[in-house]
Coordinates of C-alpha atoms in Angstrom, one line a residue:
Chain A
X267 CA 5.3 -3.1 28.4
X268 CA 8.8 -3.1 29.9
X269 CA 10.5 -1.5 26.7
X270 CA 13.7 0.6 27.0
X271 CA 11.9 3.3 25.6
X272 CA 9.8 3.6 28.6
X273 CA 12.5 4.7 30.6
X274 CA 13.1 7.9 28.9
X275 CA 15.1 10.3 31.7
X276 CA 15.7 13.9 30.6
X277 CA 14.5 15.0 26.9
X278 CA 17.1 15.4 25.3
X279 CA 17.4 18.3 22.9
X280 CA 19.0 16.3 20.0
X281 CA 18.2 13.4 19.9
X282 CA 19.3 11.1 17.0
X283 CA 17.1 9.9 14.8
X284 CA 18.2 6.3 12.7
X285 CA 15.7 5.5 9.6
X286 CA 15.6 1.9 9.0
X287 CA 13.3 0.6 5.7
X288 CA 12.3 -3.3 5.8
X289 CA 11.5 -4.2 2.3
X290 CA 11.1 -8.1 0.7
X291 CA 8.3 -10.2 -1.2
X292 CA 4.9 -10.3 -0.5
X293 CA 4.3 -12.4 3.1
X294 CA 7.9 -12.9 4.2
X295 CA 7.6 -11.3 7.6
X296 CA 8.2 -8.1 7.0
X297 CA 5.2 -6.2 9.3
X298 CA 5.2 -8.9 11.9
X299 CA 9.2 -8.3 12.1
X300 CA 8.7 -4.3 12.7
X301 CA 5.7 -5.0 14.6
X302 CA 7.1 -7.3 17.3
X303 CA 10.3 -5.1 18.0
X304 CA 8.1 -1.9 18.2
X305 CA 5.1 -3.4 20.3
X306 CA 6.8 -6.4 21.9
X307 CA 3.9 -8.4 20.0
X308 CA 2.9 -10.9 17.6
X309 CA 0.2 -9.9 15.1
X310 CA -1.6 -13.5 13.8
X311 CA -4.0 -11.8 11.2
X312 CA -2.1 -9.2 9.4
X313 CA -3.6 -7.6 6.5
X314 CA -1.1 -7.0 3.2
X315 CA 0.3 -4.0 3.4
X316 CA -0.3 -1.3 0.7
X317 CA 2.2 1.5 0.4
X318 CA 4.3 2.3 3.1
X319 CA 3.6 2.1 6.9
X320 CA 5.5 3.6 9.8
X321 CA 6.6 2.2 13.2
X322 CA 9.6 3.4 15.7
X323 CA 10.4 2.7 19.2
X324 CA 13.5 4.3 21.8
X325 CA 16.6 2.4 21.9
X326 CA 19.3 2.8 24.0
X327 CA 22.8 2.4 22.5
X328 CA 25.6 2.6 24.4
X329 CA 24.0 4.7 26.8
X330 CA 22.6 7.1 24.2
X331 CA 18.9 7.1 23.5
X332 CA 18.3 6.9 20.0
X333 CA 14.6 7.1 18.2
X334 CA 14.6 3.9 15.9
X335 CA 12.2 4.6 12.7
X336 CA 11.1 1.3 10.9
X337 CA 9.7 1.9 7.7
X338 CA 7.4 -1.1 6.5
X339 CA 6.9 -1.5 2.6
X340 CA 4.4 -2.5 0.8
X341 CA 5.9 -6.2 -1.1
X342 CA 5.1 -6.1 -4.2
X343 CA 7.1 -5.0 -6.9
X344 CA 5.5 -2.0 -8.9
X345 CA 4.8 -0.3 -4.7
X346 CA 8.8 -0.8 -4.3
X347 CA 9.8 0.3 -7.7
X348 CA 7.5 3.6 -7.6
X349 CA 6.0 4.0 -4.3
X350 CA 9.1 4.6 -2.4
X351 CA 11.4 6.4 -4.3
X352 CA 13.1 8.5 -1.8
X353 CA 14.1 5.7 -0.4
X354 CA 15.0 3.0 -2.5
X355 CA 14.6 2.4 -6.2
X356 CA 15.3 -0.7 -7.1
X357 CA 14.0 -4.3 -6.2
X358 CA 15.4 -7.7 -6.3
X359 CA 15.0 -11.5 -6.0
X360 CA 17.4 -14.0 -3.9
X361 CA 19.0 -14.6 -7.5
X362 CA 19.7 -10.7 -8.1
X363 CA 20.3 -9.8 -4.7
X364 CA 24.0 -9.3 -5.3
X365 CA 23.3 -6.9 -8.2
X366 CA 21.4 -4.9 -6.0
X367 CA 23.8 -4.9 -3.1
X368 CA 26.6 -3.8 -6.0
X369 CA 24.2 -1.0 -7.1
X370 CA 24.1 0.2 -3.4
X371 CA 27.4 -0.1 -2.7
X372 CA 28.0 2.0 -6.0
X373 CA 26.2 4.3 -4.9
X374 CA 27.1 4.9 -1.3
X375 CA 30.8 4.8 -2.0
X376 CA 30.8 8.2 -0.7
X377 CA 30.4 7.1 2.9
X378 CA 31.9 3.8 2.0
X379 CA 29.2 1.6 2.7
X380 CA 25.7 1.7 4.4
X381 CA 25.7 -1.1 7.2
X382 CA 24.1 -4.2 6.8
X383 CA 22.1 -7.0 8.1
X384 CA 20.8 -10.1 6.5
X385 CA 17.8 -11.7 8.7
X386 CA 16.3 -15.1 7.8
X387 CA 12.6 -14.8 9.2
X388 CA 9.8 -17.9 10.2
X389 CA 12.6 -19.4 11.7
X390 CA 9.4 -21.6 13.6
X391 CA 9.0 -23.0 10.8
X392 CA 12.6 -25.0 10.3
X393 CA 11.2 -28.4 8.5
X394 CA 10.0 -26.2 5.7
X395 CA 13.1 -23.8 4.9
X396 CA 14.9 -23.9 1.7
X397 CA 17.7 -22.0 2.5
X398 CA 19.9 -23.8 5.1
X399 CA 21.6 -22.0 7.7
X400 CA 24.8 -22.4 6.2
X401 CA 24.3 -20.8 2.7
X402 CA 23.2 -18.1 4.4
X403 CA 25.9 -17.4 6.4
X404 CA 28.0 -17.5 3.4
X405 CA 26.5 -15.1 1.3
X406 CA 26.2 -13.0 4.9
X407 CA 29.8 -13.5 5.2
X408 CA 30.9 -13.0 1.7
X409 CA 29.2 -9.8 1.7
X410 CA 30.4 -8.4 5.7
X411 CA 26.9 -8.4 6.8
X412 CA 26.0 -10.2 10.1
X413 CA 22.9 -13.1 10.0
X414 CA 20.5 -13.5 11.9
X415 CA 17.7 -16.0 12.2
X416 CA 14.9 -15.1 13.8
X417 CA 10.7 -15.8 14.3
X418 CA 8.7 -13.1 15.2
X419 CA 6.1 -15.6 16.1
X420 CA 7.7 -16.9 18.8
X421 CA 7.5 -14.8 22.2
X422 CA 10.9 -16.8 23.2
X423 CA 12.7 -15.5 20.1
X424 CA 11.7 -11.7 21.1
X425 CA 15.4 -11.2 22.2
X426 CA 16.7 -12.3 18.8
X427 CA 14.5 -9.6 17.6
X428 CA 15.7 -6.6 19.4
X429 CA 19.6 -7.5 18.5
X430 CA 18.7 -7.5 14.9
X431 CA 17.9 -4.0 15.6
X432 CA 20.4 -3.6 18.3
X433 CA 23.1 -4.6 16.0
X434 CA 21.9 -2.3 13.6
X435 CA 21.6 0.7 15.6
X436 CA 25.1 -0.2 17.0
X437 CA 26.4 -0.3 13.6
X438 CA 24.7 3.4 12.5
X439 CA 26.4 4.7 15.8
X440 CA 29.4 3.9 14.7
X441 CA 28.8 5.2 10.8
X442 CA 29.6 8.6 9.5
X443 CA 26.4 10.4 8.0
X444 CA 25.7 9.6 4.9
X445 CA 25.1 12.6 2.8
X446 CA 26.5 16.3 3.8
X447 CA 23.0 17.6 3.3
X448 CA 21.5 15.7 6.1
X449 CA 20.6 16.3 9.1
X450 CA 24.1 16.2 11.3
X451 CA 22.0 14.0 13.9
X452 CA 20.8 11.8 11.4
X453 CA 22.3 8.4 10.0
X454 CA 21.6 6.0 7.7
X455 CA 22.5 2.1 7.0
X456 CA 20.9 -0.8 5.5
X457 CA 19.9 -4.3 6.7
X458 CA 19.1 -7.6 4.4
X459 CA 16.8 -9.9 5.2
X460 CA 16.2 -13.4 3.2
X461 CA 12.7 -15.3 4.9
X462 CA 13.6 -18.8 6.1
X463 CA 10.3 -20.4 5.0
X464 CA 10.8 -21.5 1.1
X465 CA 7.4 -22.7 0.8
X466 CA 7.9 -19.7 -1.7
X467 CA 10.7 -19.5 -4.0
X468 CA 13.4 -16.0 -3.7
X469 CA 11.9 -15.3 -0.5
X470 CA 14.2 -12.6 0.5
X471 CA 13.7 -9.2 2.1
X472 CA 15.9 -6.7 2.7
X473 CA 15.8 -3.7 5.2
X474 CA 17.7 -0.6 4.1
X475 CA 18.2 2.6 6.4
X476 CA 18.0 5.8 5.1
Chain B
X968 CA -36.2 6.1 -9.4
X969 CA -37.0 2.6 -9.3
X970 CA -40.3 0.4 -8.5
X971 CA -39.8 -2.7 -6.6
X972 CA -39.6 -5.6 -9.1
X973 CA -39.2 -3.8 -11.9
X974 CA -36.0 -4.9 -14.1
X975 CA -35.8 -1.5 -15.9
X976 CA -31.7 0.2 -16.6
X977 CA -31.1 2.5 -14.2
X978 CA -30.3 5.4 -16.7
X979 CA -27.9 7.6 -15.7
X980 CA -29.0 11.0 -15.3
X981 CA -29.2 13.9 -13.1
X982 CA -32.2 12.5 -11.0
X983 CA -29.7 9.4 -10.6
X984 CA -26.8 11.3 -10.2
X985 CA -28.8 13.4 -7.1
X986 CA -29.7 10.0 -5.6
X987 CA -26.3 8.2 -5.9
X988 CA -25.1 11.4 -3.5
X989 CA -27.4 10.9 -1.2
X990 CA -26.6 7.2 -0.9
X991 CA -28.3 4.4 -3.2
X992 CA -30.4 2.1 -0.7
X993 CA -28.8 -1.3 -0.1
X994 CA -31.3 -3.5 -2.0
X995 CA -30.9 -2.0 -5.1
X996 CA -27.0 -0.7 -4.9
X997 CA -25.7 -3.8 -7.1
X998 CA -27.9 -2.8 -9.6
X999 CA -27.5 0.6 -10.0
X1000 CA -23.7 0.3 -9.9
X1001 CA -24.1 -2.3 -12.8
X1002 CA -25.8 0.2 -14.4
X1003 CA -24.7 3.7 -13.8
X1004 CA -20.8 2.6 -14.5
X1005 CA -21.7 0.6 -17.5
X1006 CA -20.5 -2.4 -16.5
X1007 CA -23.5 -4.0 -17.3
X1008 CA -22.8 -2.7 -21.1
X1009 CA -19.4 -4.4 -21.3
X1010 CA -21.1 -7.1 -19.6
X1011 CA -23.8 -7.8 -23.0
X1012 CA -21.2 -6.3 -25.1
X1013 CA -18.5 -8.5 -24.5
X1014 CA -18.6 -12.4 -25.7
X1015 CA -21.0 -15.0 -23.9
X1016 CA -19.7 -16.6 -20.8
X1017 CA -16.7 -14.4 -21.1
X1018 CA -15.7 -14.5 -17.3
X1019 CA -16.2 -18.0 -17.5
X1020 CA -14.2 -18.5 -20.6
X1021 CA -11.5 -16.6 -18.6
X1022 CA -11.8 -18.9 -15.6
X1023 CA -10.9 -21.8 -18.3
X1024 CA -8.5 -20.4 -20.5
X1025 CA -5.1 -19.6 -18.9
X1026 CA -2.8 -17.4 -20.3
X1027 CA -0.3 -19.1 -22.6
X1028 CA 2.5 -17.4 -20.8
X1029 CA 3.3 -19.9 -18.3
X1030 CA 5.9 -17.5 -16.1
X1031 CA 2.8 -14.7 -15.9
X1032 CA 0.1 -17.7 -14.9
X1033 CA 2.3 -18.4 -12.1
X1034 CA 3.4 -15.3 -10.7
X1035 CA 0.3 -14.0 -11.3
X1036 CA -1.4 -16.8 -9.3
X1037 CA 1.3 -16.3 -6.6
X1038 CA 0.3 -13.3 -5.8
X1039 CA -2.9 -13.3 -5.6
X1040 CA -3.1 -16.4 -3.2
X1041 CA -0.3 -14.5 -1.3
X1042 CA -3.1 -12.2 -0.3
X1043 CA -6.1 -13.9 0.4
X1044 CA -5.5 -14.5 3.3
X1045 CA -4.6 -11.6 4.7
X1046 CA -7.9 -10.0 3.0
X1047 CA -10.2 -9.3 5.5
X1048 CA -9.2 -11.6 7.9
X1049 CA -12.0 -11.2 10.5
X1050 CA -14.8 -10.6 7.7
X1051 CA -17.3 -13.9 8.4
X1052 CA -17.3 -14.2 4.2
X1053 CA -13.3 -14.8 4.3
X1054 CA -12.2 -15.9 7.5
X1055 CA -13.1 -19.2 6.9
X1056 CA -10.2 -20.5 4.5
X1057 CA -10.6 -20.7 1.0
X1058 CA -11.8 -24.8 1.3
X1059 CA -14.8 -24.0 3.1
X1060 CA -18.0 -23.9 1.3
X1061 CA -18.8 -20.5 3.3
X1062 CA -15.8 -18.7 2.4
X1063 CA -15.8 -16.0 -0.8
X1064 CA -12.2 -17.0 -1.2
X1065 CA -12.8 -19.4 -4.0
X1066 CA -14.7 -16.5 -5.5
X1067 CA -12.4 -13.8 -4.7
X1068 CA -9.2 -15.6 -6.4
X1069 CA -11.9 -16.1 -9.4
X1070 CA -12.6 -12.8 -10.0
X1071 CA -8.5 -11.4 -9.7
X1072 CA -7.6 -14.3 -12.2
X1073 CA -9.8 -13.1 -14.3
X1074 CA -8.8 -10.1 -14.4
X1075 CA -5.5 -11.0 -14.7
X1076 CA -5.6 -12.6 -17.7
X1077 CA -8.1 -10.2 -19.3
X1078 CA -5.7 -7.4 -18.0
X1079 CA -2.5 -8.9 -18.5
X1080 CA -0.1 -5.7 -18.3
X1081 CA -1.8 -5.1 -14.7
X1082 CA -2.1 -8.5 -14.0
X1083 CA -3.1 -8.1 -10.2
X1084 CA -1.9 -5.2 -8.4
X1085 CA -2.1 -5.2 -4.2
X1086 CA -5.2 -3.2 -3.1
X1087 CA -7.4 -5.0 -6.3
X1088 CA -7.5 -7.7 -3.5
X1089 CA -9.6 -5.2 -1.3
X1090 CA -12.1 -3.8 -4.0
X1091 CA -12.7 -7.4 -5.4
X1092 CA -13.7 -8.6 -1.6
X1093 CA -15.7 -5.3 -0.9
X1094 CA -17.8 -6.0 -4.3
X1095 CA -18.3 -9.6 -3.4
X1096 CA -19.9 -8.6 0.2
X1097 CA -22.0 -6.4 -1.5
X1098 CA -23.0 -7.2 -5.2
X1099 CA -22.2 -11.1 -4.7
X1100 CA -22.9 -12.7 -8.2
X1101 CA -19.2 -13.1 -9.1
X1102 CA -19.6 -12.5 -12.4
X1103 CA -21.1 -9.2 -11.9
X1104 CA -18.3 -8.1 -9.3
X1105 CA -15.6 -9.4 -12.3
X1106 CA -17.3 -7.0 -14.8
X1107 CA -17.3 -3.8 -11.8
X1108 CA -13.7 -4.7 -11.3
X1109 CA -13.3 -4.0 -15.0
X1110 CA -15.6 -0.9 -15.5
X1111 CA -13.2 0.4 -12.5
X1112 CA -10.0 -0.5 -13.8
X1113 CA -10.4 0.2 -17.6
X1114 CA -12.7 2.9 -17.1
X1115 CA -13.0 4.9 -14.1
X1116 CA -10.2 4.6 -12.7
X1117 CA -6.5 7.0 -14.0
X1118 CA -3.9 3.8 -14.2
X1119 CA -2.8 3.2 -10.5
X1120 CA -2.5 -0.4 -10.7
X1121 CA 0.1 -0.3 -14.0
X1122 CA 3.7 -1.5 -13.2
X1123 CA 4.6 2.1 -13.0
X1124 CA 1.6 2.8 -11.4
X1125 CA 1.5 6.4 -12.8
X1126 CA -2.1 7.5 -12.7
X1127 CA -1.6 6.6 -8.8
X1128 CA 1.5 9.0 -8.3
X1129 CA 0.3 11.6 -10.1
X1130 CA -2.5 11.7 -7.7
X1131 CA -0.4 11.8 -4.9
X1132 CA 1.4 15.0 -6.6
X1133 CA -2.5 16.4 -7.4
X1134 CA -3.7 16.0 -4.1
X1135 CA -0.1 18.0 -3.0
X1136 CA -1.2 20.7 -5.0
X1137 CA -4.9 21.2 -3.9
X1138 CA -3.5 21.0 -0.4
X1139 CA -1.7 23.5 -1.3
X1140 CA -4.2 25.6 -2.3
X1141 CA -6.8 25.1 0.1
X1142 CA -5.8 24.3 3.3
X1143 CA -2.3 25.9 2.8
X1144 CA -1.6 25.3 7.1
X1145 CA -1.8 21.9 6.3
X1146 CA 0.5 21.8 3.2
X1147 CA 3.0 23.5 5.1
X1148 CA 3.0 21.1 7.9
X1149 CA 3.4 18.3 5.5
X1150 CA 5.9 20.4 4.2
X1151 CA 8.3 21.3 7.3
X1152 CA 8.1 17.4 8.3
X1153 CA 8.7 16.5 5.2
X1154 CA 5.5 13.7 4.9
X1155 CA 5.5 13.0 1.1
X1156 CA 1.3 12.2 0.3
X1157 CA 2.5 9.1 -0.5
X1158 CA 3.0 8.0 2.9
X1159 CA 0.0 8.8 3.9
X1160 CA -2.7 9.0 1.7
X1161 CA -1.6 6.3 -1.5
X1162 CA -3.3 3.3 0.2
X1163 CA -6.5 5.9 0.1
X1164 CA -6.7 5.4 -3.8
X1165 CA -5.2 2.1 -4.6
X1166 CA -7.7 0.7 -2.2
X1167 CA -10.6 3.2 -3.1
X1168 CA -11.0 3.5 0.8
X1169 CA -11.3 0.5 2.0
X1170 CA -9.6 -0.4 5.1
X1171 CA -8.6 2.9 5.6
X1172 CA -12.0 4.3 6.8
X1173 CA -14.2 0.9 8.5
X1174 CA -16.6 -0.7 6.2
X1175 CA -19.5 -0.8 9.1
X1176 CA -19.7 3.1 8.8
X1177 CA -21.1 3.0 5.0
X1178 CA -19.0 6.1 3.8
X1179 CA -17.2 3.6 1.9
X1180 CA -20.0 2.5 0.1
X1181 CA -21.1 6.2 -0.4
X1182 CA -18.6 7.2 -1.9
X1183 CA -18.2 4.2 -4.5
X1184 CA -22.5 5.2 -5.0
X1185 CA -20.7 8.4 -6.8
X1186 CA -17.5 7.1 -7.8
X1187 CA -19.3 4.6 -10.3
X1188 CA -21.5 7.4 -11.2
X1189 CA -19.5 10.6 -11.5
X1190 CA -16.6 8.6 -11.8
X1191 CA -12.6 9.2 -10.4
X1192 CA -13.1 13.1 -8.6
X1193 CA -14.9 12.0 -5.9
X1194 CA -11.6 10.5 -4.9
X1195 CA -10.3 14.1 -5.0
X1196 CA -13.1 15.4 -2.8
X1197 CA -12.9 12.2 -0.2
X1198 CA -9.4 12.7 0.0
X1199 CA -9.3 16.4 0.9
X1200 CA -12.6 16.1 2.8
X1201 CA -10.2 13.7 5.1
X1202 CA -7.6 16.4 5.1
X1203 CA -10.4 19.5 6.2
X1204 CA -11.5 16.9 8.8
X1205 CA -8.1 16.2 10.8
X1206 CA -6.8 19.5 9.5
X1207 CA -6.8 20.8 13.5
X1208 CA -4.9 17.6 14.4
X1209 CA -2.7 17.8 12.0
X1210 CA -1.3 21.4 12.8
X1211 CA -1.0 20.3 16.5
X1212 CA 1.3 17.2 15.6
X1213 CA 5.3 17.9 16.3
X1214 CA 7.2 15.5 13.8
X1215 CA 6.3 13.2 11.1
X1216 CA 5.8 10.6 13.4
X1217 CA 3.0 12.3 14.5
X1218 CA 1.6 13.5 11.0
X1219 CA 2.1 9.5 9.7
X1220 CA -0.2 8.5 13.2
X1221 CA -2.6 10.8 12.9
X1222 CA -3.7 10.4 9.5
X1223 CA -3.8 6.4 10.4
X1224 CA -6.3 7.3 13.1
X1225 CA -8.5 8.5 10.3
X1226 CA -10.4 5.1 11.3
X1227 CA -11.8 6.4 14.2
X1228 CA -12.5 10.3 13.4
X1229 CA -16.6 10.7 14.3
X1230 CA -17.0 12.9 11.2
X1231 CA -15.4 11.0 8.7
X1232 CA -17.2 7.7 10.5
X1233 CA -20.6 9.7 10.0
X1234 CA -21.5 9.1 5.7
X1235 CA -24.0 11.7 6.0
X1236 CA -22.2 14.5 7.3
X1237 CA -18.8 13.5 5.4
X1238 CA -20.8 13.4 2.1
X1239 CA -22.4 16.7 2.5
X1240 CA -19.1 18.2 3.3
X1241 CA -17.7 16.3 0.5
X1242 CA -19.9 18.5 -2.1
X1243 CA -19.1 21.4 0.0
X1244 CA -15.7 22.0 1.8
X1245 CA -13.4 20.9 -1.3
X1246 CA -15.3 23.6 -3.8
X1247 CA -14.3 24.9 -6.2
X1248 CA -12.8 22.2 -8.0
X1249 CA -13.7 22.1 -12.0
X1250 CA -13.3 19.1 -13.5
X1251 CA -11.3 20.9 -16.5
X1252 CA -9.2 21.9 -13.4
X1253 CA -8.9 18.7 -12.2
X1254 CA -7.8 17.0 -15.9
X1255 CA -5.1 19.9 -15.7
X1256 CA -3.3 19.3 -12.7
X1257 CA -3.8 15.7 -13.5
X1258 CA -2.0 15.5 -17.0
X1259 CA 0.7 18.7 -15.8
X1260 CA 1.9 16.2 -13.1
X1261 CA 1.9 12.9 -15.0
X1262 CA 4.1 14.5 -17.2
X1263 CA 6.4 15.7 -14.4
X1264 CA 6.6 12.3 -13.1
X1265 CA 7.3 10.6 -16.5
X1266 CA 10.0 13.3 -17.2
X1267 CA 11.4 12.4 -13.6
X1268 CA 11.6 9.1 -14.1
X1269 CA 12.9 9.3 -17.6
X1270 CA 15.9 10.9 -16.1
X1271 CA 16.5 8.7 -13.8
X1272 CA 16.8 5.9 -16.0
X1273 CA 19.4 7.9 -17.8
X1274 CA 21.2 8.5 -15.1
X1275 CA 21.4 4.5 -13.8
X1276 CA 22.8 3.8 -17.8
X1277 CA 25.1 6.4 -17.5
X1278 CA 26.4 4.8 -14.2
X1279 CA 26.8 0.9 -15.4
X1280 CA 27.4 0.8 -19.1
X1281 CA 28.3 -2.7 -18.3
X1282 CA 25.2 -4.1 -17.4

């Protein structure tokens, strides 16, 4: 385990704290994703997950250590729709995913935006995607949000991995907090994710930080 | 209670009731669960060949057939993947897959505002290891989810988020240390404890240590407290971890390692303490805090939904 968080120097008394949720359809990735930045590894027998699950690892940003907390949702729709209400209350397909980014926007115009990221997943398994590289970076594009494809399978691809995270914890350093009532030393943003294996249809997941 | 090969109903009463709490013996468990939780009444009651009929009859609704089929083979998979009955593929002749996506398609289409809710995937399996006639399992599935069961598997799942709220309050009340942990790191239950009851337990304590099974012997019996009293006889069991932890990180990891904590792990002992450590707890009580927080939730969520058509009139 060579991590970053394993060089930890001096404790730091406040440290920063950046809340990231991963939420998307049933099987897209979503645990493996979390699972391989946190742990550096690939789970091949995951079990579905029910509820809400909880994973974080140190990063270092720009010389700052910051304590990255990946919140791993259950995929289903009635789990998103009630089971995680603090943190996000609404759902969508690929079809309505720019209503739900509108709703978002909407309603963090206060802090004008939360940061996003949109990551295609199972990029291992090219020959069976259904959304080409291209369309994605459009809709990425169109809506300011960086793409990534990635495949937490592959140990080669682990790097991908950590800048999707990288990129988002870059992007929450650079963010004003979101509400006035939070904690000063915390932030929030969001990332999207869409799953590059269309074997299922509006395979799309989407990470929001909270 | 019952002479080998005799065919007699199990009726429930207290005699049964005393030896469903101190664990029904494996050879007989199917039947007395078919039995004691009347699904073996809805069973005769119900049409011949109903499950089958099921099996053959898809629902006209073409859109529901498919997400409903969707998402059940989504899971099976990734149910009990290193179980010997499932790890096999759902082809092989071995495998209780085939059987597993039976028994949630026919629940789906007899249930069709539930249609199949994550965790179901769990209980199905779990009944197949143990009861194994298919049929029989479909007809548990149902006593469970019509009967038993407050409605955690309903698209607002609102039976399941009341409980979260219940289980807050009898925290609160008696093992107030812990409440006030939760409450300083500010753990909803939900985090930690809804995959307790949408999954009755399974795969949050290990199947090989039997106080899963225990505690469905009562659930099917005495029906939906017992939940109650597992749950907070988890709690009194990693209550000293729990006041040691120093953030929610800590809370969320302890409460996962609930897998490997010897007392919980031990079905005797947890049982025992189960009748014991969560007293008192009425069942008139228990209705209370049940309906009082429903309510709250449905009131919560009622203005929410005002609130999102006050914000786009347009859509």
């Amino acid at each position: 385990m060579s991590l970053k968080s394993k060089k930890e120097p001096q404790p730091q008394p406040q440290r920063r704290v950046f809340k990231v949720i991963v939420i998307g359809d049933s099987d897209v990735g979503k645990t493996c994703l979390t699972y391989r930045f946190c742990s550096g590894q690939f789970q091949d027998k995951t079990e579905a997950t029910i509820g809400v699950d909880f994973r974080e690892r140190m990063v270092d940003v720009d010389g700052e250590l910051i304590k990255l907390q990946l919140w791993d949702t259950a995929g289903q729709e009635r789990f998103r729709k009630s089971m995680v209400p603090h943190y996000y209350r609404n759902y969508s397909s690929f079809q309505n995913l720019p209503a739900w980014i509108e709703e978002c926007n909407k309603y963090c115009s206060s802090s004008g935006g939360i940061p996003r990221i949109l990551v295609g997943n199972k990029s291992d398994l090219k020959e069976k995607s259904e959304v080409d590289t291209n369309t994605a970076q459009r809709y990425a594009d169109s809506h300011c949000m960086p793409l990534f494809e990635a495949s937490a399978k592959e140990d080669k691809d682990f790097a991908n991995i950590e800048a999707i995270f990288l990129t988002l914890a870059h992007k929450l350093k650079c963010h004003k907090p979101m509400m006035s009532g939070d904690y000063p030393s915390m932030k929030r943003a969001t990332v999207l994710s869409i799953d590059k294996e269309l074997v299922r249809k509006n395979s799309d997941s989407y990470c929001a930080n909270c | 209670m019952m002479k080998n090969g005799t065919k007699r109903k199990v009726k429930p009463d207290r005699v049964v009731k005393r030896f469903c709490r101190k664990g029904i013996p494996e050879r007989y468990r199917a039947r007395v669960w078919m039995d004691v939780s009347g699904a073996r009444k809805k069973m005769k009651k119900s049409q011949k060949n109903f499950y089958q009929t099921l099996l053959e009859q898809p629902n006209q609704d073409a859109d529901f057939e498919e997400e409903l089929t969707e998402s059940i083979k989504t899971d099976l998979d990734r149910t009990f993947p290193d179980n010997i009955h499932f790890k096999n593929g759902i082809d092989s002749n071995k495998s209780k897959q085939k059987d597993l996506l039976n028994i949630l398609t026919a629940f789906g289409r007899h249930s069709p505002t539930i249609g199949y809710c994550q965790g179901m995937n769990y209980i199905a399996a779990l009944l197949l290891i143990v009861v194994k006639d298919p049929e029989q399992c479909f007809w548990l599935l149902c006593a469970l989810i019509d009967d038993i069961l407050p409605a955690y598997y309903t698209k607002s799942m609102i039976g399941l988020r009341a409980e979260m709220n219940v289980i807050d309050d009898l925290v609160r009340e008696k093992f107030p240390e812990v409440q006030q942990k939760m409450d300083v790191y500010k753990v909803p239950w939900t985090l930690v404890a809804s995959k307790w009851f949408v999954c009755l337990f399974v795969d949050v304590v290990p199947t090989e240590a039997w106080t899963v099974l225990r505690v469905w012997d009562c659930l099917f019996f005495e029906g939906s407290k017992v939940l109650i009293r597992a749950a907070l006889c988890i709690i009194y069991n990693v209550k000293p971890a729990v006041l040691s932890c120093k953030g929610m990180p800590d809370v969320v990891q302890t409460f996962k390692d609930v897998s490997k904590n010897s007392a919980i792990l031990d079905c005797h002992l947890f049982m025992q303490q189960c009748f014991i450590e969560t007293n008192p707890l009425t069942r008139a009580d228990l209705k209370k805090l049940r309906e009082k927080n429903r309510k709250l939730i449905e009131e919560e969520d009622e203005k929410y939904s005002q609130k999102q058509r006050k914000s786009r009139p347009s859509r």
